[in-house]
Amino acid sequence: MKNLFRKKSVAGILQEMNDKNLSDGHQTLNKTLGVRDLTAFGIAAIVGAGIFSTIGKASADGGPAVIYLFLFTAIACGFAAFAYAEFASMVPVSGSAYTYSYVAFGEIVAWIIGWSLIMEYAIGNITVAISWSDYFTGFLHSMGVHLPEWMTMDYLSASKGFTAVNKLIQSGKDFTQLDSTLQDAYHAFQLSPTLFGYHIVLDIPALFIITLITWLVYRGMKESRNASNIMVVIKLAIILLVIAVGVFYVDTDNWNPFAPNGVAGILKGVSAVFFAYIGFDAISTTAEECKNPQRDLPKSMMWAILICTVLYIAIALVLTGMVNYKALAVGDPLAFVFEKLNLKWLSGIIAVSAIIAMASVLLVFQMGQPRIWMSMSRDGLLPKAFSKIHKTYQTPSFATIVTGFVVAIPSLFMNLTIVTDLCSIGTLFAFVLVCAGVLKLQNNPNVQRGKFKTPYINGKYIFTIALIIGLMYSFIYEKANTMAFIKNESKIISPTKLITSLDTASISKLQLTINLFDAKGFDAANHDAVTYLESLPENKYHSFLKTAGLNEQIYTESGWELFKHKIPLWIFFISCIVLALLSFKYNYSLIPLLGLVCCLYMMSELGISNWIGFGIWLLIGLIIYFSYSRKKSKLNI
C-alpha cells in the first residue's frame, strides 16, 4: 500500500528535464512558445463550441441571467487557474495535473488523474468534432451541397431519435411540429443503408477534421502555433463584429424577466457553460515547449480566462437582447439570431468562423493529450512508445497517432450530450485534485517552490462563515425545497418524459383518457398528448395523472430512483463540512479552497449517470495500473 503513494520530487523532475540525454534515449521538445502564443492557445481552446453552440441552450434555460453562470464558472476556473499556475511554475514540464498530482499525492492518484485527463481530452475532442460537423454540414447546406443525414450524425442520436419520434407521433404529435434535430435523427435512421440488418449511421465530417488536425499536430509545435494564432485572430474578429452589429438590434424588453426560471434555471446550464471554459488547463501541457514556463504559464492562463469571460458575457447579453431567450435552444445560436433578423450575410460569416473556431479547439486538445501520455510513459506507467519523440518534427509522434484513432473512431458513433457531460466531469475532477494538491503542499517547507505562488488568505473563518450563511439561507428562504431534498419526497416527471417512457398500448389508453377527461381541450391541442399535458397547470397535471389510471410508479420518481440522483449533491455537502473542519486544523489557503469547492459543486450538478460513467472509466484505468503500470513504474525499486 505504501508503494501506491510513492512520490516524485520537484528537484528530481527538474534534474531529469535538464538532462538532454536521458538514459532511455528520449529527446526534449522544441521550445518556441511565449506569453502571446500561450494566451492564444488558451483562447483557442476556450472560444469554440461554448460560444458558438452550447451558449444557446444555457441561455434558453437561464434567460439573460445566464451571465451570472458565466461569472461563477469564470471565478471557479480562475481559482483553479491559480492552482495550476503555481504548480506549472513549480514543475514546468509536460503532464499538467498528472505531474502535479505525482508530486502532491503520489503515484496512484497521479495515475487516476492522468487517466481522467486522457478521457477529458479525448471526449472533449469528440464533442467538438461533432459540433464542428454540425456547423460544417450546415454551411454546405447553405451552399447547396446536401450530404445524406446518415453521413452526418452519430448512431446513438439517430436510433434514439427514431424511437422517440415514433412514440410522439403516436401520441398525436405532427411530424412537422417536432424539433428539427428529432426530424433529422428520424430521417438519418430511416434512410440509412443497412449491413446484415444493422443501420449504418456515421459522422463522416467529424472523422475528416480529426484526421486533418492530427496530421497538423504531428508535423510540429511551430506549425500548430502558427495555425492556432491565425484561427484565434479570425474568430476574435468575427465575435467582435457580432457584438458590434448585434448591439444595434438589442431590445431591452427581451431582458425582462432577467432570470425567468430562477436560480434552478441558471444552474441547469452549468455543464454547457463549464464546457465552454475547459481548455485553459491544456496550456500547462505545453510547459516543456515554453521559453520561460515559470513566468509565462501563469500569465497566459489568467489572460485567457479574463478575455474569454468578457467575450462570453457580452455575447450572452447581445443574444438574449436580440431575441427572446426561449428561441435560443438551438445548436447554432449566433447564426440563428442573425438569420432570424434577415441578416443572412452575417449568418454565413458566423458559420465560417464557427468552423474555424472549433478547429482551433480541436488543435489545442489534440495537442494536449499526446503530451499527457508522453509524461506517463516517461514515468514507466505506459509503454515506451508513447514517449517517442519524432527526430524531425520534435513531437510525441506515436502518442499523437494513437490520439487520432482514439478520438476519430468514437466520434463516428457517440452522442453529443453524453460526451459533453463526461468531458466536463473529467475536467472538473482534475481541477479538484490540482486545488487539493496546492492545499496539501502549502504547509510543506521541504517542497521546492517556483516563481509564482497563489496569494495566501487564511480561509478557515471566511469559508466556515460562508458555509453557515448558505445553510441558513437554504433552511429559511428555500425551506420547502430543502426539506423535500432531505426527506427524498417523490417527484412527478415531465409530460415528454412520461410519453416517451410508455409503450404503444399505454399511449393509446392515455389519449383516450384525455379525450374523455377534456375533449374540447384535447381538440385545441390537435390531439397531441404532450402539448395538452404541458398546457395544464402543475396542480391540474398532477391531479389528472392520479385519475388517469396509470401506475403511480410510471409518472413519479421516488425511493432509490430519486435518491440516486441526489448522491452527488450529498457528496458535495459532506465534503464542505469536512473541508471546513480541516481548514481550522491546517489553516487552508482560501483561493485553492474555493476553487476545490466550486469545481466539486459543478461536478455535483452533472448527475449520477455521469458519475457512474466516470467511475467505470476510472475502474478500467485501475485495472491497467495494477496489471501493468505499478510494476513498470520507474519508482518501483
XYZ file of C-alpha atoms in Angstrom:
637
model
C 0.000 0.000 0.000
C 2.892 2.353 0.756
C 4.213 1.969 -2.806
C 0.887 3.151 -4.196
C 1.618 6.641 -2.822
C 5.287 6.888 -3.768
C 6.000 10.446 -4.927
C 8.279 12.250 -7.340
C 10.253 15.225 -6.027
C 10.281 18.596 -7.763
C 14.093 18.575 -7.744
C 14.160 15.122 -9.338
C 11.757 16.148 -12.113
C 13.735 19.309 -12.896
C 17.011 17.392 -12.923
C 15.529 14.908 -15.345
C 14.421 17.707 -17.658
C 17.829 19.414 -17.550
C 19.490 16.221 -18.721
C 19.464 16.469 -22.523
C 20.430 12.843 -22.947
C 18.084 10.799 -20.835
C 19.204 7.269 -20.105
C 16.427 5.738 -22.215
C 17.189 7.928 -25.246
C 14.220 10.296 -25.042
C 14.652 13.734 -26.579
C 13.393 17.075 -25.364
C 10.713 19.098 -27.107
C 11.280 22.276 -29.104
C 10.971 25.487 -27.003
C 9.100 28.025 -29.146
C 6.210 29.444 -27.053
C 5.876 32.831 -25.323
C 3.064 34.550 -23.377
C 1.244 35.667 -26.535
C 1.360 32.172 -28.042
C 0.188 30.539 -24.801
C -2.639 33.042 -24.353
C -3.680 32.389 -27.953
C -3.714 28.636 -27.230
C -5.911 29.312 -24.195
C -8.336 31.453 -26.210
C -8.247 28.868 -28.998
C -9.272 26.168 -26.520
C -11.930 28.193 -24.683
C -13.615 30.144 -27.501
C -15.118 27.331 -29.517
C -18.109 25.060 -29.101
C -19.155 27.016 -25.997
C -19.659 30.384 -27.646
C -20.904 29.009 -30.967
C -23.112 26.169 -29.704
C -23.727 25.384 -26.009
C -24.292 29.046 -25.068
C -27.688 28.809 -26.800
C -29.064 26.011 -24.631
C -27.671 27.622 -21.458
C -29.359 30.937 -22.370
C -32.656 29.173 -23.090
C -32.574 27.604 -19.611
C -31.381 30.587 -17.590
C -32.505 33.577 -19.646
C -30.363 36.745 -19.674
C -29.246 35.855 -16.122
C -27.039 33.159 -17.656
C -24.305 35.822 -17.435
C -24.173 35.076 -13.686
C -23.402 31.462 -14.500
C -20.595 32.598 -16.800
C -19.249 34.761 -13.983
C -19.490 31.935 -11.441
C -17.802 29.484 -13.794
C -15.085 32.006 -14.681
C -14.391 32.645 -10.994
C -14.268 28.899 -10.293
C -11.902 28.362 -13.222
C -9.905 31.397 -12.068
C -9.431 29.825 -8.640
C -8.338 26.583 -10.306
C -6.057 28.566 -12.648
C -4.176 29.957 -9.642
C -3.530 26.396 -8.507
C -2.483 25.304 -11.999
C -0.218 28.333 -12.325
C 1.501 27.611 -9.010
C 2.177 24.008 -9.990
C 3.211 24.992 -13.523
C 5.743 27.409 -12.047
C 6.920 24.763 -9.588
C 7.076 21.846 -12.079
C 7.450 23.333 -15.607
C 7.135 20.072 -17.549
C 4.523 18.453 -19.793
C 1.976 16.440 -17.887
C -0.301 19.083 -16.397
C -2.393 17.857 -13.437
C -0.922 14.353 -13.789
C 2.595 15.527 -12.935
C 1.326 17.881 -10.217
C -0.563 15.031 -8.522
C 2.566 12.832 -8.675
C 4.356 15.463 -6.576
C 1.483 16.195 -4.174
C -0.274 12.859 -3.593
C 1.741 10.014 -5.086
C 1.602 7.529 -7.929
C -1.886 6.034 -7.600
C -3.547 9.460 -7.529
C -1.322 10.631 -10.390
C -2.414 7.627 -12.439
C -6.084 8.311 -11.689
C -5.797 11.953 -12.722
C -3.736 11.079 -15.797
C -6.354 8.549 -16.817
C -9.139 11.093 -16.296
C -7.195 13.662 -18.358
C -6.986 11.154 -21.189
C -10.782 10.984 -21.061
C -11.080 14.780 -20.818
C -9.057 15.483 -23.936
C -10.360 12.535 -25.957
C -14.024 13.063 -25.065
C -13.613 16.832 -25.385
C -12.324 16.483 -28.907
C -15.094 14.040 -29.807
C -17.595 16.661 -28.590
C -16.010 19.473 -30.569
C -15.636 17.299 -33.666
C -19.363 16.516 -33.589
C -20.220 20.230 -33.163
C -17.801 21.119 -35.970
C -19.520 18.559 -38.182
C -22.921 20.169 -37.467
C -21.695 23.630 -38.452
C -19.802 22.321 -41.482
C -22.775 20.389 -42.868
C -24.984 23.425 -42.190
C -22.541 25.595 -44.151
C -22.533 23.083 -47.034
C -26.340 23.078 -46.942
C -26.384 26.876 -47.318
C -24.081 26.472 -50.343
C -26.472 23.992 -51.949
C -24.454 20.879 -51.067
C -26.587 18.300 -49.248
C -24.954 15.315 -47.581
C -27.235 12.413 -46.580
C -28.268 12.636 -42.898
C -26.837 9.184 -42.165
C -23.362 10.514 -43.096
C -23.567 13.486 -40.711
C -24.919 12.026 -37.470
C -23.913 9.517 -34.815
C -25.725 6.179 -34.496
C -26.974 6.766 -30.923
C -28.720 10.049 -31.777
C -30.286 8.558 -34.900
C -31.617 5.395 -33.248
C -32.921 7.161 -30.126
C -34.452 9.925 -32.221
C -36.192 7.400 -34.466
C -37.773 5.664 -31.444
C -38.772 8.945 -29.765
C -40.380 10.313 -32.961
C -42.486 7.180 -33.424
C -43.825 7.455 -29.873
C -44.501 11.191 -30.133
C -46.330 10.738 -33.449
C -48.449 8.015 -31.911
C -49.307 10.360 -29.023
C -50.764 12.810 -31.556
C -47.742 14.969 -32.387
C -47.497 16.113 -36.003
C -44.089 15.340 -37.560
C -43.706 18.903 -38.848
C -44.149 20.225 -35.290
C -41.231 18.189 -33.947
C -37.846 19.681 -33.196
C -35.638 19.781 -36.324
C -32.994 17.720 -34.502
C -35.508 14.909 -33.959
C -36.619 15.115 -37.584
C -33.024 14.811 -38.797
C -32.395 11.856 -36.492
C -35.539 10.114 -37.770
C -34.550 10.606 -41.418
C -30.948 9.551 -40.753
C -32.037 6.240 -39.262
C -34.908 5.598 -41.655
C -32.929 6.332 -44.840
C -29.595 4.833 -43.788
C -28.178 1.809 -45.640
C -28.104 -1.486 -43.752
C -25.483 -4.192 -43.455
C -26.527 -7.593 -42.052
C -29.619 -5.907 -40.628
C -27.702 -3.099 -38.886
C -28.235 0.529 -39.852
C -25.069 2.347 -40.938
C -25.057 5.857 -39.451
C -21.637 7.578 -39.313
C -20.437 11.144 -38.779
C -18.008 11.374 -41.716
C -17.174 15.138 -41.455
C -16.091 14.605 -37.818
C -13.684 11.904 -38.977
C -12.305 14.232 -41.653
C -11.499 17.158 -39.327
C -9.877 14.927 -36.689
C -7.629 13.370 -39.330
C -6.614 16.803 -40.613
C -5.895 18.230 -37.144
C -3.948 15.129 -36.072
C -1.719 15.496 -39.135
C -1.077 19.164 -38.275
C -0.210 18.382 -34.633
C 2.076 15.547 -35.795
C 4.024 17.942 -38.031
C 5.229 20.147 -35.156
C 4.599 22.766 -32.462
C 5.656 25.699 -34.656
C 3.110 24.759 -37.330
C 0.429 24.201 -34.684
C 1.243 27.543 -33.055
C 1.049 29.469 -36.329
C -2.257 27.803 -37.289
C -3.686 28.484 -33.827
C -2.686 32.164 -33.870
C -4.285 32.706 -37.286
C -7.522 30.979 -36.256
C -7.694 32.957 -32.987
C -7.338 36.288 -34.805
C -10.098 35.338 -37.269
C -12.612 34.172 -34.678
C -11.980 37.101 -32.310
C -12.572 39.490 -35.209
C -15.856 37.730 -36.033
C -17.023 37.735 -32.401
C -16.301 41.458 -32.067
C -18.191 42.024 -35.333
C -21.171 40.059 -33.969
C -21.198 42.158 -30.806
C -20.783 45.435 -32.721
C -23.635 44.652 -35.146
C -25.872 42.834 -32.683
C -25.907 45.639 -30.107
C -27.961 47.783 -32.529
C -30.683 45.092 -32.615
C -30.945 44.632 -28.844
C -34.451 45.074 -27.451
C -34.211 45.583 -23.685
C -37.725 44.153 -23.297
C -36.163 40.759 -24.018
C -34.176 41.136 -20.768
C -37.398 41.204 -18.759
C -37.686 38.933 -16.836
C -33.916 38.740 -16.368
C -33.987 35.373 -14.569
C -37.256 33.754 -15.775
C -36.507 30.304 -14.352
C -34.787 31.449 -11.172
C -31.605 30.010 -9.749
C -32.556 26.484 -10.838
C -32.807 27.603 -14.478
C -29.465 29.382 -14.329
C -27.701 26.385 -12.797
C -29.315 23.995 -15.283
C -26.787 25.160 -17.861
C -23.748 24.555 -15.658
C -22.492 21.656 -17.784
C -22.809 23.591 -21.048
C -21.216 26.749 -19.623
C -18.380 24.924 -17.904
C -17.690 23.048 -21.128
C -17.182 26.477 -22.684
C -14.273 27.094 -20.302
C -12.410 23.825 -20.351
C -9.175 24.035 -22.208
C -7.227 26.663 -20.289
C -5.544 23.786 -18.444
C -4.295 22.486 -21.820
C -1.825 25.393 -21.737
C 0.034 23.651 -18.920
C 0.680 20.574 -21.097
C 2.962 22.714 -23.284
C 5.307 23.641 -20.406
C 8.340 21.938 -21.965
C 7.853 23.922 -25.160
C 7.760 27.315 -23.371
C 10.708 29.698 -23.495
C 10.130 30.753 -19.854
C 7.414 28.499 -18.369
C 7.695 29.713 -14.767
C 6.888 33.283 -15.827
C 4.731 32.784 -18.937
C 2.352 29.954 -17.956
C 0.663 31.764 -15.008
C 0.247 34.989 -17.020
C -1.212 33.249 -20.061
C -3.780 31.276 -18.033
C -5.123 34.402 -16.339
C -5.228 36.416 -19.567
C -7.055 33.635 -21.430
C -9.784 33.295 -18.772
C -10.234 37.069 -18.410
C -10.515 37.755 -22.152
C -12.892 34.849 -22.756
C -15.148 35.754 -19.810
C -15.651 39.304 -21.128
C -16.481 37.892 -24.582
C -18.925 35.297 -23.200
C -20.843 37.831 -21.108
C -21.040 40.319 -23.987
C -22.263 37.640 -26.402
C -24.856 36.329 -23.903
C -26.279 39.822 -23.330
C -26.445 40.553 -27.070
C -28.082 37.206 -27.912
C -30.733 37.410 -25.176
C -31.375 41.038 -26.122
C -31.831 40.345 -29.842
C -34.392 37.534 -29.450
C -36.433 36.027 -26.645
C -34.325 33.623 -24.591
C -36.753 30.756 -25.320
C -35.799 30.796 -29.009
C -32.118 30.146 -28.304
C -32.349 26.392 -27.650
C -30.603 25.647 -30.957
C -27.245 24.200 -31.907
C -26.035 27.326 -33.746
C -27.423 30.296 -31.750
C -25.206 33.022 -33.265
C -26.060 32.146 -36.847
C -29.713 31.570 -35.848
C -30.375 35.051 -34.403
C -28.942 36.905 -37.384
C -30.786 34.690 -39.847
C -33.995 35.372 -37.922
C -33.348 39.110 -38.312
C -32.746 38.635 -42.074
C -29.014 39.377 -41.772
C -28.101 36.249 -43.703
C -24.774 37.641 -44.908
C -23.587 37.841 -41.308
C -25.102 34.460 -40.540
C -22.917 32.953 -43.281
C -19.797 34.658 -41.912
C -20.570 33.294 -38.445
C -20.946 29.776 -39.817
C -17.497 30.001 -41.428
C -15.934 31.452 -38.265
C -17.518 28.693 -36.156
C -15.868 26.118 -38.385
C -12.519 27.843 -37.832
C -13.105 28.343 -34.094
C -13.934 24.723 -33.401
C -10.988 23.567 -35.484
C -8.724 25.610 -33.195
C -10.204 23.916 -30.120
C -9.557 20.536 -31.715
C -5.984 21.626 -32.361
C -5.252 22.517 -28.724
C -6.926 19.421 -27.275
C -5.357 17.116 -29.837
C -2.030 18.662 -28.900
C -2.561 18.231 -25.146
C -3.446 14.545 -24.914
C -0.260 13.099 -26.505
C 1.804 15.132 -24.033
C -0.078 13.606 -21.106
C 0.618 10.135 -22.494
C 4.242 11.099 -23.107
C 4.673 12.134 -19.448
C 3.066 8.935 -18.170
C 5.269 6.889 -20.493
C 8.420 8.635 -19.267
C 7.487 7.544 -15.747
C 7.066 3.953 -16.907
C 3.285 3.877 -16.420
C 2.669 3.432 -20.158
C 4.802 1.646 -22.801
C 7.933 3.492 -24.007
C 6.490 4.020 -27.494
C 4.198 6.752 -26.119
C 7.194 8.933 -25.176
C 8.963 8.542 -28.512
C 9.862 11.950 -29.997
C 9.982 12.382 -33.768
C 13.571 13.270 -34.821
C 12.499 15.822 -37.425
C 9.258 17.295 -36.077
C 10.168 17.044 -32.344
C 6.662 15.953 -31.377
C 5.442 12.829 -29.499
C 4.745 11.052 -32.786
C 3.372 7.661 -31.706
C 1.175 9.184 -28.984
C -0.204 11.709 -31.492
C -1.175 8.973 -33.959
C -2.843 6.894 -31.233
C -4.720 10.008 -30.063
C -6.045 10.434 -33.615
C -7.513 6.920 -33.586
C -8.861 7.227 -30.019
C -10.775 10.376 -30.942
C -11.745 9.580 -34.539
C -13.407 6.180 -34.057
C -15.821 7.117 -31.208
C -16.739 10.394 -32.960
C -18.437 8.296 -35.642
C -20.874 6.764 -33.161
C -21.148 8.745 -29.889
C -23.874 11.151 -28.767
C -23.075 14.852 -28.191
C -24.865 15.184 -24.820
C -23.161 12.109 -23.359
C -19.663 13.161 -24.354
C -20.134 16.788 -23.205
C -21.015 15.754 -19.665
C -18.301 13.091 -19.475
C -15.717 15.614 -20.633
C -16.882 18.137 -18.031
C -16.770 15.702 -15.115
C -13.276 14.509 -16.055
C -12.012 18.087 -16.271
C -13.644 19.134 -13.002
C -12.114 16.127 -11.244
C -8.687 17.268 -12.476
C -9.363 20.803 -11.203
C -10.446 19.471 -7.800
C -7.238 17.447 -7.385
C -4.959 20.283 -8.505
C -6.582 22.642 -5.978
C -6.331 19.941 -3.308
C -2.664 19.463 -4.222
C -1.884 23.115 -3.526
C -3.646 22.831 -0.147
C -1.676 19.710 0.703
C 1.697 21.238 -0.152
C 1.113 24.674 1.376
C 2.428 23.634 4.801
C 5.314 21.529 3.471
C 8.561 23.541 3.845
C 10.597 20.900 2.004
C 8.884 21.445 -1.389
C 10.869 23.479 -3.893
C 8.743 26.493 -4.932
C 8.502 28.227 -8.310
C 8.418 31.949 -9.051
C 4.608 32.144 -8.888
C 2.706 31.444 -5.676
C -1.033 31.767 -5.013
C -1.730 34.753 -2.707
C -2.356 33.413 0.800
C -5.566 34.295 2.642
C -6.462 32.188 5.677
C -9.737 30.556 4.719
C -10.842 28.935 7.966
C -13.148 31.757 9.120
C -14.298 33.080 5.732
C -15.146 29.620 4.342
C -16.887 28.439 7.521
C -18.981 31.624 7.823
C -19.950 31.362 4.123
C -20.975 27.727 4.673
C -23.148 28.668 7.675
C -24.800 31.511 5.732
C -25.524 29.122 2.869
C -27.164 26.619 5.210
C -29.238 29.349 6.888
C -30.461 30.614 3.508
C -31.453 27.076 2.479
C -33.482 26.411 5.620
C -35.093 29.880 5.823
C -35.746 31.016 2.246
C -35.719 27.654 0.432
C -37.176 25.587 3.249
C -39.716 23.658 1.132
C -37.158 22.585 -1.478
C -34.520 21.856 1.170
C -36.842 19.641 3.208
C -38.065 17.872 0.046
C -34.415 17.149 -0.785
C -33.626 15.837 2.713
C -36.834 13.777 3.027
C -36.478 12.482 -0.553
C -40.085 13.408 -1.395
C -41.442 11.868 -4.600
C -41.335 13.900 -7.813
C -43.663 13.825 -10.875
C -41.908 13.561 -14.249
C -42.485 15.867 -17.246
C -45.077 15.085 -19.995
C -42.427 14.432 -22.666
C -40.521 12.049 -20.395
C -43.800 10.339 -19.480
C -44.905 9.782 -23.100
C -41.516 8.506 -24.299
C -41.389 6.019 -21.407
C -44.776 4.425 -22.228
C -45.414 1.526 -24.588
C -47.802 1.725 -27.558
C -50.855 0.396 -25.705
C -50.362 2.763 -22.756
C -50.054 5.807 -25.044
C -53.355 4.893 -26.775
C -55.061 4.417 -23.395
C -53.749 7.797 -22.182
C -55.040 9.542 -25.318
C -58.481 8.016 -24.780
C -58.471 9.144 -21.134
C -57.512 12.720 -22.098
C -60.343 12.794 -24.670
C -62.854 11.619 -22.062
C -61.474 13.995 -19.450
C -61.373 17.136 -21.650
C -62.419 16.577 -25.288
C -62.511 20.301 -26.067
C -59.021 20.918 -24.693
C -57.678 17.844 -26.497
C -59.127 19.145 -29.800
C -57.454 22.515 -29.173
C -54.137 20.678 -28.751
C -54.686 18.878 -32.106
C -54.949 15.539 -30.260
C -51.312 15.922 -29.184
C -50.990 14.350 -25.725
C -47.687 16.072 -24.898
C -48.956 19.531 -25.906
C -52.166 19.041 -23.902
C -50.396 17.869 -20.748
C -47.834 20.671 -20.979
C -50.664 23.223 -21.178
C -52.091 22.097 -17.837
C -51.175 23.996 -14.657
C -48.917 21.967 -12.369
C -51.665 21.091 -9.872
C -54.098 20.005 -12.622
C -51.380 17.963 -14.324
C -50.750 16.130 -11.045
C -54.450 15.513 -10.381
C -55.030 14.271 -13.947
C -52.252 11.701 -13.652
C -53.775 10.401 -10.429
C -57.176 9.909 -12.127
C -55.811 8.586 -15.452
C -55.448 5.011 -14.236
C -51.661 4.979 -14.635
C -49.497 3.189 -12.127
C -48.010 5.810 -9.808
C -44.540 4.346 -10.331
C -44.765 5.260 -14.030
C -45.213 9.005 -13.579
C -43.293 9.585 -10.339
C -39.728 9.259 -9.192
C -39.351 8.131 -5.601
C -37.251 5.995 -3.291
C -33.899 4.877 -4.640
C -34.721 6.008 -8.207
C -34.988 9.569 -6.912
C -32.307 9.417 -4.205
C -29.558 8.171 -6.531
C -29.720 11.460 -8.446
C -29.051 13.307 -5.181
C -25.905 11.354 -4.261
C -23.506 13.833 -5.965
C -25.048 16.733 -4.013
C -24.791 14.812 -0.737
C -21.117 14.172 -1.530
C -20.693 17.917 -2.063
C -22.399 18.879 1.220
C -20.444 16.351 3.286
C -17.181 17.421 1.615
C -17.866 21.060 2.503
C -18.305 20.183 6.169
C -15.102 18.102 6.184
C -13.161 20.900 4.425
C -14.429 23.445 6.972
C -13.106 21.262 9.803
C -9.772 20.646 8.049
C -9.338 24.358 7.289
C -9.399 25.061 11.037
C -6.709 22.448 11.632
C -4.399 23.307 8.716
C -5.257 26.998 8.010
C -6.049 26.276 4.369
C -5.461 28.993 1.778
C -8.783 30.497 0.669
C -8.269 30.658 -3.133
C -7.478 26.952 -3.802
C -10.088 26.011 -1.161
C -12.786 27.957 -3.030
C -11.544 26.514 -6.326
C -11.934 22.991 -4.964
C -15.440 23.671 -3.600
C -16.702 25.441 -6.752
C -15.462 22.681 -9.039
C -16.855 19.969 -6.759
C -20.235 21.746 -6.807
C -20.268 21.811 -10.614
C -19.446 18.091 -10.569
C -22.484 17.508 -8.350
C -24.724 19.233 -10.908
C -23.770 16.794 -13.682
C -25.966 13.932 -12.477
C -25.401 10.400 -11.225
C -25.252 8.806 -14.700
C -22.144 10.865 -15.485
C -20.583 9.895 -12.157
C -21.248 6.245 -12.942
C -19.746 6.587 -16.427
C -16.722 8.345 -14.992
C -16.415 5.685 -12.274
C -16.412 2.919 -14.893
C -13.666 4.737 -16.808
C -11.557 5.037 -13.630
C -12.138 1.358 -12.835
C -10.773 0.380 -16.258
C -7.781 2.606 -15.555
C -7.122 0.976 -12.185
C -7.181 -2.476 -13.785
C -4.496 -1.308 -16.229
C -2.490 0.265 -13.411
C -2.418 -2.837 -11.201
C -1.812 -5.227 -14.097
C 0.929 -3.209 -15.856
C 1.833 0.284 -14.659
C 2.549 -0.436 -10.984
C 5.218 -2.990 -11.894
C 6.726 -0.972 -14.768
C 6.915 2.322 -12.863
C 10.405 3.818 -12.638
C 9.795 4.301 -8.920
C 9.283 0.549 -8.490
C 12.574 -0.305 -6.817
